[in-house]
XYZ file of N, CA, C and O in Angstrom:
544
model
N 98.427 270.452 239.233
C 99.073 269.167 239.132
C 98.252 268.212 238.258
O 98.799 267.517 237.423
N 96.919 268.192 238.502
C 96.058 267.319 237.717
C 96.060 267.728 236.242
O 95.968 266.883 235.365
N 96.200 269.040 236.006
C 96.224 269.522 234.624
C 97.475 269.033 233.903
O 97.425 268.663 232.726
N 98.606 269.013 234.609
C 99.847 268.524 233.989
C 99.726 267.058 233.640
O 100.113 266.621 232.563
N 99.208 266.257 234.548
C 99.030 264.818 234.303
C 98.043 264.609 233.171
O 98.214 263.728 232.331
N 97.007 265.450 233.144
C 95.993 265.351 232.109
C 96.605 265.524 230.717
O 96.232 264.848 229.768
N 97.583 266.430 230.584
C 98.236 266.655 229.294
C 99.382 265.677 229.027
O 99.632 265.317 227.891
N 100.057 265.240 230.072
C 101.187 264.342 229.898
C 100.775 262.937 229.485
O 101.444 262.305 228.676
N 99.718 262.422 230.027
C 99.293 261.053 229.709
C 98.944 260.923 228.229
O 99.429 260.006 227.558
N 98.116 261.813 227.633
C 97.847 261.670 226.199
C 99.104 261.823 225.333
O 99.251 261.133 224.325
N 99.998 262.739 225.735
C 101.233 262.903 224.975
C 102.063 261.631 225.035
O 102.649 261.197 224.041
N 102.165 261.039 226.210
C 102.917 259.801 226.386
C 102.329 258.684 225.523
O 103.053 257.962 224.836
N 101.009 258.558 225.537
C 100.355 257.523 224.734
C 100.515 257.799 223.231
O 100.646 256.868 222.444
N 100.517 259.064 222.866
C 100.694 259.429 221.463
C 102.065 258.988 220.950
O 102.184 258.414 219.872
N 103.098 259.242 221.743
C 104.447 258.843 221.334
C 104.609 257.330 221.291
O 105.270 256.790 220.410
N 104.019 256.629 222.234
C 104.139 255.175 222.243
C 103.312 254.529 221.147
O 103.656 253.467 220.643
N 102.227 255.153 220.767
C 101.330 254.571 219.786
C 101.768 254.789 218.352
O 101.316 254.098 217.452
N 102.650 255.739 218.101
C 103.089 256.027 216.732
C 104.067 254.963 216.267
O 104.981 254.584 216.984
N 103.848 254.500 215.068
C 104.815 253.558 214.512
C 105.937 254.348 213.872
O 105.749 255.449 213.382
N 107.108 253.780 213.868
C 108.249 254.447 213.249
C 108.644 253.708 211.990
O 108.263 252.558 211.777
N 109.415 254.366 211.155
C 109.887 253.740 209.916
C 110.858 252.610 210.211
O 111.119 251.781 209.353
N 111.414 252.574 211.410
C 112.380 251.539 211.761
C 111.724 250.186 211.977
O 112.402 249.178 212.089
N 110.376 250.157 212.072
C 109.679 248.895 212.278
C 109.692 248.022 211.019
O 109.504 246.823 211.092
N 109.885 248.635 209.866
C 109.890 247.904 208.602
C 111.291 247.344 208.371
O 112.269 248.076 208.354
N 111.394 246.025 208.213
C 112.731 245.469 207.976
C 113.284 245.939 206.632
O 112.581 245.956 205.633
N 114.529 246.339 206.647
C 115.184 246.798 205.426
C 116.021 245.670 204.836
O 116.626 244.899 205.564
N 116.035 245.618 203.529
C 116.855 244.630 202.846
C 118.263 245.197 202.726
O 118.457 246.313 202.266
N 119.233 244.447 203.147
C 120.620 244.882 203.080
C 121.162 244.629 201.685
O 121.045 243.532 201.151
N 121.757 245.668 201.114
C 122.347 245.540 199.781
C 123.776 245.036 199.879
O 124.521 245.430 200.775
N 124.122 244.182 198.951
C 125.516 243.741 198.851
C 126.318 244.870 198.211
O 125.797 245.607 197.373
N 127.593 245.012 198.584
C 128.390 246.083 197.972
C 128.634 245.840 196.486
O 128.745 244.699 196.033
N 128.704 246.926 195.749
C 129.046 246.872 194.325
C 130.555 246.649 194.243
O 131.330 247.308 194.928
N 130.972 245.698 193.437
C 132.396 245.390 193.299
C 132.936 246.081 192.036
O 132.177 246.551 191.195
N 134.261 246.112 191.940
C 134.863 246.748 190.770
C 136.016 245.896 190.233
O 136.603 245.096 190.943
N 136.299 246.136 188.965
C 137.437 245.504 188.294
C 138.096 246.567 187.422
O 137.414 247.230 186.635
N 139.389 246.756 187.586
C 140.120 247.727 186.776
C 140.445 247.076 185.435
O 141.200 246.105 185.369
N 139.853 247.579 184.388
C 140.118 247.070 183.044
C 141.338 247.750 182.437
O 142.093 247.132 181.694
N 141.520 249.046 182.776
C 142.632 249.822 182.230
C 142.906 250.988 183.165
O 141.977 251.653 183.632
N 144.166 251.216 183.462
C 144.584 252.424 184.187
C 145.931 252.817 183.615
O 146.922 252.129 183.807
N 145.932 253.928 182.887
C 147.133 254.338 182.164
C 147.354 255.837 182.334
O 146.452 256.640 182.079
N 148.546 256.196 182.778
C 148.913 257.599 182.890
C 150.124 257.855 182.010
O 151.126 257.146 182.084
N 150.037 258.867 181.172
C 151.140 259.295 180.317
C 151.566 260.672 180.793
O 150.808 261.639 180.652
N 152.766 260.757 181.378
C 153.238 262.021 181.953
C 153.486 263.078 180.889
O 153.244 264.258 181.106
N 153.986 262.653 179.726
C 154.274 263.599 178.655
C 153.779 263.002 177.348
O 154.350 262.052 176.818
N 152.701 263.567 176.817
C 152.117 263.058 175.582
C 152.840 263.552 174.340
O 152.550 263.099 173.239
N 153.766 264.515 174.524
C 154.441 265.122 173.385
C 153.751 266.382 172.917
O 154.244 267.083 172.049
N 152.589 266.664 173.497
C 151.820 267.870 173.151
C 151.828 268.866 174.308
O 150.872 269.621 174.469
N 152.866 268.830 175.134
C 152.956 269.685 176.314
C 151.784 269.431 177.267
O 151.200 270.355 177.833
N 151.418 268.157 177.382
C 150.300 267.784 178.242
C 150.522 266.377 178.793
O 151.402 265.647 178.342
N 149.709 266.010 179.769
C 149.701 264.652 180.306
C 148.297 264.086 180.123
O 147.334 264.826 179.921
N 148.187 262.760 180.209
C 146.910 262.111 179.940
C 146.657 261.019 180.965
O 147.541 260.205 181.253
N 145.446 261.022 181.521
C 145.003 259.951 182.416
C 143.819 259.267 181.763
O 142.836 259.917 181.394
N 143.934 257.953 181.607
C 142.887 257.162 180.962
C 142.659 255.916 181.798
O 143.592 255.163 182.065
N 141.401 255.751 182.249
C 141.080 254.508 182.952
C 139.684 254.033 182.607
O 138.823 254.805 182.190
N 139.515 252.723 182.754
C 138.223 252.076 182.567
C 138.035 251.129 183.741
O 138.859 250.247 183.975
N 136.958 251.348 184.494
C 136.679 250.529 185.676
C 135.270 249.973 185.532
O 134.311 250.720 185.313
N 135.158 248.650 185.666
C 133.862 247.981 185.547
C 133.303 247.736 186.946
O 133.938 247.082 187.775
N 132.104 248.280 187.200
C 131.398 248.081 188.470
C 130.328 247.019 188.264
O 129.584 247.067 187.282
N 130.237 246.062 189.195
C 129.272 244.975 189.099
C 128.300 245.049 190.267
O 128.714 245.046 191.428
N 127.009 245.093 189.950
C 125.953 245.113 190.963
C 125.462 243.675 191.169
O 124.772 243.130 190.316
N 125.767 243.046 192.320
C 125.342 241.669 192.557
C 123.931 241.570 193.150
O 123.469 240.467 193.457
N 123.252 242.689 193.300
C 121.936 242.714 193.931
C 120.829 242.402 192.933
O 120.979 242.614 191.737
N 119.691 241.946 193.456
C 118.529 241.637 192.628
C 117.684 242.876 192.336
O 116.593 242.752 191.774
N 118.173 244.027 192.745
C 117.497 245.298 192.476
C 118.498 246.270 191.862
O 119.702 246.151 192.072
N 117.991 247.222 191.109
C 118.858 248.259 190.533
C 119.351 249.165 191.658
O 118.665 249.354 192.667
N 120.550 249.696 191.484
C 121.116 250.614 192.475
C 121.503 251.919 191.784
O 121.743 251.962 190.587
N 121.561 252.969 192.593
C 121.910 254.291 192.102
C 122.953 254.852 193.061
O 122.868 254.669 194.268
N 123.954 255.537 192.510
C 124.978 256.111 193.368
C 126.042 256.820 192.563
O 125.813 257.225 191.424
N 127.203 256.927 193.166
C 128.327 257.584 192.516
C 129.595 256.776 192.768
O 129.683 256.040 193.745
N 130.551 256.937 191.896
C 131.818 256.232 192.052
C 132.883 257.191 192.543
O 132.772 258.407 192.359
N 133.890 256.628 193.172
C 135.053 257.427 193.543
C 136.297 256.593 193.266
O 136.317 255.393 193.533
N 137.298 257.234 192.704
C 138.551 256.565 192.373
C 139.666 257.259 193.143
O 139.851 258.471 193.017
N 140.379 256.496 193.942
C 141.498 257.025 194.712
C 142.786 256.657 193.994
O 142.957 255.519 193.559
N 143.678 257.635 193.869
C 144.941 257.408 193.160
C 146.092 258.047 193.927
O 145.899 258.942 194.746
N 147.276 257.572 193.617
C 148.515 258.096 194.183
C 149.082 259.075 193.158
O 149.538 258.672 192.096
N 149.014 260.363 193.497
C 149.501 261.418 192.614
C 150.887 261.841 193.090
O 151.013 262.700 193.953
N 151.907 261.195 192.566
C 153.293 261.518 192.900
C 153.542 261.476 194.409
O 154.213 262.330 194.964
N 152.971 260.476 195.060
C 153.152 260.291 196.495
C 152.025 260.838 197.350
O 151.976 260.603 198.552
N 151.100 261.556 196.766
C 149.969 262.120 197.490
C 148.709 261.318 197.138
O 148.327 261.253 195.969
N 148.082 260.701 198.138
C 146.887 259.884 197.914
C 145.668 260.801 197.926
O 145.379 261.457 198.927
N 144.933 260.830 196.802
C 143.779 261.720 196.663
C 142.580 260.986 196.080
O 142.734 260.098 195.239
N 141.398 261.400 196.520
C 140.141 260.952 195.938
C 139.415 262.203 195.456
O 138.817 262.918 196.268
N 139.484 262.512 194.171
C 138.821 263.721 193.667
C 137.310 263.671 193.915
O 136.690 262.619 193.846
N 136.746 264.827 194.213
C 135.308 264.938 194.453
C 134.618 265.164 193.116
O 135.023 266.010 192.324
N 133.551 264.393 192.884
C 132.792 264.530 191.640
C 131.517 265.313 191.897
O 130.970 265.300 192.993
N 131.062 265.961 190.866
C 129.787 266.669 190.944
C 128.653 265.642 190.884
O 128.598 264.812 189.986
N 127.755 265.714 191.853
C 126.633 264.777 191.920
C 125.364 265.572 192.131
O 125.351 266.478 192.951
N 124.210 265.307 191.553
C 123.989 264.346 190.497
C 124.582 264.802 189.179
O 125.038 265.924 189.137
N 124.599 264.078 188.137
C 123.812 262.864 187.933
C 124.429 261.647 188.616
O 125.646 261.572 188.788
N 123.565 260.741 188.978
C 123.993 259.500 189.585
C 124.209 258.435 188.516
O 123.659 258.512 187.434
N 124.999 257.446 188.886
C 125.182 256.269 188.034
C 124.100 255.274 188.435
O 123.883 255.045 189.626
N 123.416 254.714 187.465
C 122.414 253.687 187.751
C 122.888 252.375 187.153
O 123.239 252.314 185.981
N 122.914 251.346 188.000
C 123.322 250.014 187.549
C 122.138 249.080 187.778
O 121.639 248.960 188.907
N 121.689 248.427 186.726
C 120.551 247.523 186.819
C 120.840 246.323 187.713
O 121.984 246.045 188.075
N 119.788 245.620 188.066
C 119.908 244.426 188.900
C 120.818 243.408 188.210
O 120.671 243.153 187.014
N 121.774 242.887 188.963
C 122.704 241.872 188.458
C 123.359 242.298 187.144
O 123.514 241.489 186.233
N 123.735 243.556 187.057
C 124.325 244.108 185.836
C 125.667 244.769 186.120
O 126.096 244.839 187.264
N 126.271 245.287 185.058
C 127.554 245.975 185.187
C 127.467 247.351 184.538
O 126.587 247.618 183.712
N 128.395 248.192 184.929
C 128.546 249.530 184.354
C 130.045 249.794 184.254
O 130.783 249.580 185.220
N 130.502 250.255 183.110
C 131.919 250.569 182.936
C 132.091 252.077 182.857
O 131.542 252.731 181.975
N 132.867 252.599 183.810
C 133.179 254.024 183.836
C 134.444 254.243 183.017
O 135.458 253.577 183.237
N 134.382 255.172 182.078
C 135.534 255.495 181.231
C 135.924 256.940 181.498
O 135.084 257.846 181.415
N 137.186 257.139 181.827
C 137.738 258.481 182.052
C 138.951 258.612 181.151
O 139.855 257.775 181.193
N 138.974 259.645 180.321
C 140.075 259.830 179.379
C 140.275 261.337 179.191
O 139.585 261.964 178.394
N 141.198 261.910 179.969
C 141.392 263.355 179.967
C 142.862 263.690 179.750
O 143.747 263.112 180.379
N 143.092 264.629 178.844
C 144.427 265.154 178.596
C 144.482 266.571 179.161
O 143.606 267.386 178.872
N 145.485 266.848 179.996
C 145.603 268.149 180.664
C 146.918 268.810 180.294
O 147.966 268.157 180.272
N 146.887 270.126 180.048
C 148.141 270.832 179.727
C 149.054 270.896 180.947
O 148.593 270.949 182.085
N 150.357 270.873 180.693
C 151.336 271.005 181.769
C 151.389 272.434 182.273
O 151.211 273.379 181.504
N 151.669 272.566 183.556
C 151.908 273.884 184.150
C 153.412 274.123 184.050
O 154.166 273.805 184.964
N 153.846 274.657 182.922
C 155.288 274.798 182.657
C 155.944 275.864 183.516
O 157.166 275.908 183.614
N 155.156 276.708 184.163
C 155.736 277.729 185.026
C 156.202 277.149 186.353
O 157.151 277.647 186.953
N 155.546 276.088 186.825
C 155.930 275.520 188.119
C 156.624 274.164 187.999
O 157.182 273.676 188.978
N 156.572 273.532 186.821
C 157.214 272.229 186.627
C 158.257 272.296 185.521
O 157.992 272.806 184.436
N 159.418 271.750 185.809
C 160.462 271.658 184.777
C 160.221 270.404 183.942
O 159.504 269.496 184.368
N 160.824 270.322 182.750
C 160.671 269.113 181.927
C 161.127 267.844 182.659
O 160.546 266.780 182.482
N 162.160 267.953 183.509
C 162.630 266.793 184.275
C 161.584 266.352 185.299
O 161.369 265.165 185.512
N 160.922 267.336 185.948
C 159.877 267.000 186.915
C 158.676 266.363 186.225
O 158.079 265.434 186.758
N 158.331 266.857 185.054
C 157.200 266.312 184.311
C 157.463 264.848 183.964
O 156.571 264.004 184.076
N 158.681 264.509 183.560
C 159.013 263.135 183.170
C 158.922 262.174 184.348
O 158.642 260.992 184.163
N 159.168 262.652 185.578
C 159.139 261.771 186.748
C 157.776 261.753 187.431
O 157.567 260.996 188.363
N 156.843 262.593 186.988
C 155.518 262.651 187.589
C 154.774 261.348 187.295
O 154.879 260.789 186.210
N 153.997 260.859 188.267
C 153.242 259.625 188.053
C 151.892 259.685 188.756
O 151.682 260.445 189.702
N 150.976 258.877 188.270
C 149.680 258.641 188.901
C 149.464 257.137 188.878
O 149.551 256.508 187.822
N 149.214 256.558 190.049
C 148.978 255.121 190.164
C 147.638 254.869 190.842
O 147.255 255.578 191.774
N 146.941 253.863 190.389
C 145.640 253.486 190.946
C 145.814 252.951 192.366
O 146.727 252.180 192.641
N 144.907 253.359 193.269
C 144.897 252.848 194.641
C 143.637 252.016 194.879
O 143.726 250.846 195.251
N 142.453 252.601 194.666
C 141.207 251.866 194.889
C 140.041 252.577 194.214
O 140.159 253.722 193.785
N 138.919 251.865 194.142
C 137.677 252.436 193.631
C 136.564 252.055 194.593
O 136.676 251.081 195.345
N 135.497 252.833 194.553
C 134.383 252.593 195.459
C 133.109 253.067 194.801
O 133.105 254.048 194.055
N 132.012 252.368 195.073
C 130.691 252.795 194.606
C 129.882 253.115 195.846
O 129.708 252.263 196.719
N 129.401 254.357 195.938
C 128.641 254.810 197.099
C 127.161 254.906 196.704
O 126.821 255.624 195.763
N 126.314 254.179 197.436
C 124.884 254.173 197.146
C 124.264 255.536 197.453
O 124.603 256.168 198.458
N 123.343 255.963 196.604
C 122.555 257.167 196.860
C 121.302 256.747 197.618
O 120.714 255.713 197.345
N 120.919 257.561 198.578
C 119.728 257.263 199.371
C 118.627 258.202 198.930
O 118.793 259.427 198.945
N 117.527 257.637 198.535
C 116.373 258.456 198.100
C 115.614 258.955 199.292
O 115.468 258.414 200.288
């Protein structure tokens, strides 16, 4: 019994005496805001393809640089999707600065599963954007 107490007391004091990382106050970052400069979808470019082109400006209101990734949610013909991006590389936005993301991709039509009438009625509409901070 004395041996157990002998080992338990130092262990107890060891755990109480260790400082944790939670003792350091963390500075809370303000969220990065966005502004849609351009969002344009062309269902039929005339080249048997469709084109999605957007430009979104992200603004970092913090006094420190931030690093992270963006996500754009869109309505794809009634289906709300947020495509997953390969990360890294991360986007870095300087303190009190902006970053404009430009996406401009033309994709061939899947003519085996879509008729010309379906292609003409296909649409993509912007829903929202988000900047997710990366944690080092």
